[in-house]
Short mmCIF file of C-alpha atoms in Angstrom, two decimals:
data_model
loop_
_atom_site.label_atom_id
_atom_site.label_comp_id
_atom_site.label_asym_id
_atom_site.label_seq_id
_atom_site.Cartn_x
_atom_site.Cartn_y
_atom_site.Cartn_z
CA MET A 1 13.24 -67.76 38.82
CA ASN A 2 9.77 -69.55 39.43
CA PRO A 3 8.17 -70.58 36.81
CA GLY A 4 4.62 -70.85 38.21
CA ALA A 5 4.73 -66.79 39.74
CA GLN A 6 2.30 -65.01 37.58
CA GLN A 7 4.16 -62.11 35.95
CA SER A 8 3.11 -58.51 35.65
CA ASP A 9 2.94 -56.14 32.07
CA GLY A 10 4.32 -53.63 34.71
CA PRO A 11 6.80 -52.58 37.41
CA VAL A 12 5.87 -53.96 40.76
CA VAL A 13 4.61 -50.66 43.09
CA GLN A 14 6.51 -51.24 46.63
CA PRO A 15 3.65 -50.41 49.34
CA LEU A 16 5.29 -47.49 51.33
CA ARG A 17 6.95 -48.05 54.83
CA SER A 18 4.72 -46.84 57.53
CA ASP A 19 6.87 -44.04 58.39
CA ALA A 20 6.88 -43.00 54.39
CA GLU A 21 3.32 -43.14 54.17
CA ARG A 22 3.05 -41.24 57.16
CA ASN A 23 5.09 -38.68 56.07
CA ARG A 24 2.77 -38.52 52.61
CA GLU A 25 -0.18 -37.91 54.66
CA ARG A 26 1.50 -35.04 56.78
CA ILE A 27 2.42 -33.14 53.44
CA ILE A 28 -1.02 -33.71 51.71
CA ALA A 29 -2.53 -32.31 55.05
CA ALA A 30 -0.50 -29.45 55.16
CA ALA A 31 -0.70 -28.91 51.42
CA ARG A 32 -4.63 -28.63 51.78
CA THR A 33 -4.28 -25.97 54.50
CA VAL A 34 -1.81 -24.24 52.21
CA PHE A 35 -3.48 -24.15 49.09
CA GLY A 36 -6.76 -23.46 50.57
CA ARG A 37 -5.18 -20.08 52.35
CA ASP A 38 -2.99 -18.96 50.30
CA GLY A 39 -3.50 -20.74 46.39
CA LEU A 40 -1.64 -22.51 44.36
CA SER A 41 1.07 -19.76 44.30
CA ALA A 42 2.48 -20.82 47.51
CA SER A 43 5.36 -22.63 47.27
CA MET A 44 6.57 -26.19 47.97
CA ALA A 45 9.03 -25.03 50.79
CA SER A 46 5.72 -23.41 52.59
CA VAL A 47 3.97 -26.90 52.34
CA ALA A 48 7.11 -28.37 53.97
CA ARG A 49 7.35 -26.09 56.84
CA GLU A 50 3.59 -26.60 57.23
CA ALA A 51 4.11 -30.38 57.53
CA GLY A 52 7.30 -30.55 59.09
CA VAL A 53 9.47 -31.83 57.13
CA GLY A 54 12.52 -31.65 55.01
CA ILE A 55 12.47 -30.28 51.57
CA ALA A 56 14.26 -33.58 50.75
CA THR A 57 11.29 -35.44 52.28
CA MET A 58 8.95 -33.88 50.58
CA PHE A 59 10.21 -33.99 46.95
CA ARG A 60 10.69 -37.69 47.46
CA ARG A 61 7.29 -38.17 48.15
CA PHE A 62 6.25 -35.60 45.64
CA PRO A 63 8.84 -34.90 42.84
CA THR A 64 6.61 -31.73 41.01
CA LYS A 65 3.91 -29.49 42.46
CA GLU A 66 1.61 -31.02 39.72
CA GLU A 67 1.47 -34.61 41.83
CA LEU A 68 0.94 -32.47 45.26
CA VAL A 69 -2.12 -30.75 43.72
CA ALA A 70 -3.14 -34.27 42.03
CA ALA A 71 -2.83 -35.48 45.66
CA VAL A 72 -4.71 -33.07 47.33
CA PHE A 73 -7.50 -32.17 44.78
CA ALA A 74 -8.86 -35.57 43.84
CA ASP A 75 -11.79 -35.41 46.56
CA ARG A 76 -12.37 -31.83 45.53
CA MET A 77 -12.23 -32.61 41.70
CA ASP A 78 -15.03 -35.91 42.14
CA ALA A 79 -17.14 -33.38 44.03
CA TYR A 80 -16.64 -30.83 41.15
CA ALA A 81 -17.72 -33.99 38.96
CA ASP A 82 -20.55 -34.85 40.49
CA ALA A 83 -21.92 -31.11 40.74
CA VAL A 84 -22.13 -31.53 37.16
CA ALA A 85 -24.34 -34.84 37.57
CA VAL A 86 -26.83 -33.41 39.95
CA ALA A 87 -27.38 -30.64 37.81
CA LEU A 88 -27.87 -33.32 34.55
CA ASP A 89 -29.98 -35.13 36.82
CA ASP A 90 -32.28 -31.54 37.40
CA PRO A 91 -35.82 -31.87 35.37
CA ASP A 92 -35.43 -27.95 34.87
CA PRO A 93 -32.65 -28.02 32.22
CA TRP A 94 -32.03 -24.01 33.51
CA ARG A 95 -31.87 -24.52 37.04
CA GLY A 96 -29.55 -27.29 36.32
CA PHE A 97 -27.32 -24.87 34.52
CA THR A 98 -27.26 -22.03 37.27
CA GLY A 99 -27.20 -24.49 40.03
CA TYR A 100 -24.05 -26.11 38.52
CA ILE A 101 -22.16 -22.17 38.37
CA GLU A 102 -23.74 -21.44 41.52
CA ALA A 103 -22.32 -24.90 43.35
CA ALA A 104 -18.66 -24.55 41.64
CA CYS A 105 -18.63 -21.08 41.87
CA ALA A 106 -19.29 -21.94 45.85
CA MET A 107 -16.40 -24.73 45.42
CA GLN A 108 -14.26 -22.08 44.53
CA ALA A 109 -14.79 -19.57 47.36
CA ALA A 110 -14.88 -21.76 49.94
CA ASP A 111 -10.87 -23.10 48.85
CA TYR A 112 -8.37 -20.81 46.93
CA GLY A 113 -6.29 -23.49 46.01
CA PHE A 114 -9.37 -25.03 44.33
CA ALA A 115 -10.19 -21.51 42.59
CA ASP A 116 -7.18 -21.93 40.97
CA VAL A 117 -7.56 -24.92 39.90
CA LEU A 118 -10.26 -25.02 38.05
CA THR A 119 -8.41 -21.94 35.99
CA MET A 120 -5.15 -24.20 35.51
CA THR A 121 -4.55 -27.09 33.44
CA PHE A 122 -2.03 -29.64 34.88
CA PRO A 123 -1.15 -32.52 31.81
CA THR A 124 0.88 -35.01 33.59
CA ALA A 125 -1.75 -35.18 36.30
CA LYS A 126 -3.76 -37.58 34.41
CA ASP A 127 -6.39 -38.76 36.60
CA LEU A 128 -6.91 -35.25 37.29
CA GLU A 129 -7.50 -34.03 34.26
CA GLN A 130 -9.53 -36.96 33.26
CA ARG A 131 -12.08 -36.14 35.91
CA ARG A 132 -12.07 -32.77 34.35
CA ASN A 133 -12.76 -34.01 30.97
CA GLU A 134 -15.58 -36.00 32.07
CA ALA A 135 -17.31 -32.96 33.78
CA TYR A 136 -16.50 -30.73 30.84
CA GLU A 137 -18.28 -33.43 28.52
CA ALA A 138 -21.12 -33.58 31.04
CA MET A 139 -21.56 -29.70 31.19
CA VAL A 140 -21.41 -29.56 27.13
CA GLN A 141 -24.67 -31.86 27.50
CA LEU A 142 -25.91 -29.19 30.20
CA ILE A 143 -25.12 -26.04 28.18
CA ASP A 144 -27.37 -28.32 25.07
CA ARG A 145 -30.61 -28.80 27.76
CA ALA A 146 -30.60 -24.91 28.85
CA LYS A 147 -30.42 -23.35 24.94
CA ALA A 148 -32.96 -26.38 23.52
CA ALA A 149 -35.04 -25.21 26.84
CA GLY A 150 -34.95 -21.59 25.14
CA ARG A 151 -33.63 -20.07 28.77
CA LEU A 152 -29.54 -20.05 28.06
CA ARG A 153 -28.59 -17.31 25.19
CA GLU A 154 -27.65 -18.77 21.87
CA ASP A 155 -23.94 -17.50 21.92
CA PHE A 156 -23.11 -18.83 25.03
CA ASP A 157 -20.01 -20.86 24.37
CA PRO A 158 -18.52 -24.07 26.43
CA SER A 159 -15.48 -22.05 26.79
CA ASP A 160 -16.87 -19.21 29.02
CA LEU A 161 -17.59 -21.37 31.83
CA VAL A 162 -13.90 -21.15 32.07
CA LEU A 163 -13.83 -17.68 32.05
CA ILE A 164 -16.28 -17.28 34.49
CA HIS A 165 -14.33 -19.61 36.97
CA MET A 166 -11.54 -17.39 36.34
CA ALA A 167 -12.87 -14.16 36.63
CA ASN A 168 -14.92 -15.38 40.16
CA ALA A 169 -11.44 -17.06 41.41
CA GLY A 170 -10.30 -13.06 40.53
CA VAL A 171 -13.06 -11.85 42.78
CA VAL A 172 -12.92 -14.64 45.44
CA ASN A 173 -8.76 -14.26 45.76
CA ALA A 174 -8.87 -10.13 45.47
CA THR A 175 -11.64 -9.87 48.17
CA GLY A 176 -10.40 -12.64 50.92
CA GLU A 177 -11.48 -12.31 54.18
CA ALA A 178 -12.59 -8.42 54.01
CA ALA A 179 -15.43 -9.31 51.74
CA PRO A 180 -15.64 -13.00 51.97
CA GLU A 181 -19.94 -12.61 50.02
CA ALA A 182 -18.96 -10.42 47.54
CA TRP A 183 -18.45 -13.69 44.85
CA ARG A 184 -22.17 -14.33 44.98
CA ARG A 185 -22.98 -10.58 43.86
CA VAL A 186 -20.84 -11.38 41.06
CA VAL A 187 -21.78 -15.19 39.98
CA ALA A 188 -25.76 -13.58 39.94
CA LEU A 189 -24.81 -10.68 37.76
CA MET A 190 -23.17 -13.17 35.28
CA ILE A 191 -26.08 -15.70 35.62
CA GLN A 192 -28.55 -13.18 34.50
CA SER A 193 -26.78 -11.68 31.66
CA LEU A 194 -26.61 -15.69 30.67
CA GLU A 195 -30.38 -15.59 30.21
CA ALA A 196 -32.22 -15.52 27.20
CA PRO A 197 -33.34 -13.48 25.41
CA ALA A 198 -29.93 -11.87 25.36
CA ARG A 199 -30.03 -8.14 25.13
CA GLY A 200 -26.49 -8.15 22.46
CA LEU A 201 -24.35 -9.77 20.65
CA LEU A 202 -21.14 -11.09 22.72
CA PRO A 203 -17.62 -10.48 21.05
CA ALA A 204 -16.02 -13.99 19.72
CA PRO A 205 -14.81 -16.63 22.32
CA PRO A 206 -11.31 -17.06 22.50
CA GLU A 207 -9.63 -20.13 20.57
CA HIS A 208 -9.74 -23.47 22.39
CA GLU A 209 -6.47 -23.91 22.18
CA ALA A 210 -5.84 -20.65 22.95
CA LEU A 211 -7.01 -20.77 26.00
CA TYR A 212 -5.67 -24.23 27.02
CA LYS A 213 -2.64 -22.67 26.57
CA ALA A 214 -4.13 -19.80 29.74
CA MET A 215 -4.65 -22.27 31.71
CA LEU A 216 -1.41 -24.08 31.09
CA ARG A 217 0.51 -20.91 31.53
CA ALA A 218 -1.47 -20.15 34.75
CA GLY A 219 -0.37 -23.64 36.49
CA PRO A 220 2.43 -24.47 38.43
CA GLY A 221 4.58 -25.40 35.37
CA GLY A 222 4.23 -21.97 33.93
CA PRO A 223 5.01 -21.19 30.48
CA THR A 224 7.65 -24.26 29.67
CA ALA A 225 5.01 -26.52 31.28
CA PRO A 226 4.88 -29.35 28.47
CA ALA A 227 2.05 -29.53 25.46
CA PRO A 228 -0.64 -32.13 26.24
CA ASP A 229 -0.14 -35.33 24.96
CA LYS A 230 -2.30 -35.89 21.85
CA GLY A 231 -2.69 -39.55 20.92
CA ASP A 232 8.62 -42.78 45.00
#
């Protein structure tokens, strides 16, 4: 042991060899293509074929689908969080709120994979989920501002944004290239239904824990995915 060497608190992460790094980047690029075209229902095997690597190489680089999803969509989740920040900076709370919904739904329409990401949760993808949680906290502020301005109906719940993303993802995936702009009409219909004064009461929103379970069930791990953490 070298007594003068600094001791680290955790395991040393060895840099990937150049060929391993090339394989990793090839897999991520292929996954962007496959997930963007087919959504997150696409198999790991189809990503491996697109990347031109063996399935063993695929799983050495990304042992789980969640890890691959996190690597592919990290930049898009950053852009999503940025859209919320831009909306909060708008001096008109209603314009900021509706602008955010339109921007987020446009991101879903541009990428079938990201359309799915916003309707799922990935408990083991800590960085991805942290960015989602940061965006959620900012969205709560956005909702409160729009309500305080008297423009957003009072019974709107933050969980309704998840339902909007789920509805939009369904439209995007159902219409595809046959009617690629259909989502815009659906989003406009939803936005108009949210403006105050409300014409009637809404049914109670789903419990937040129930909605989380729905997002967990929809994710790559399905109904057997691990529970959220409470506290190569």
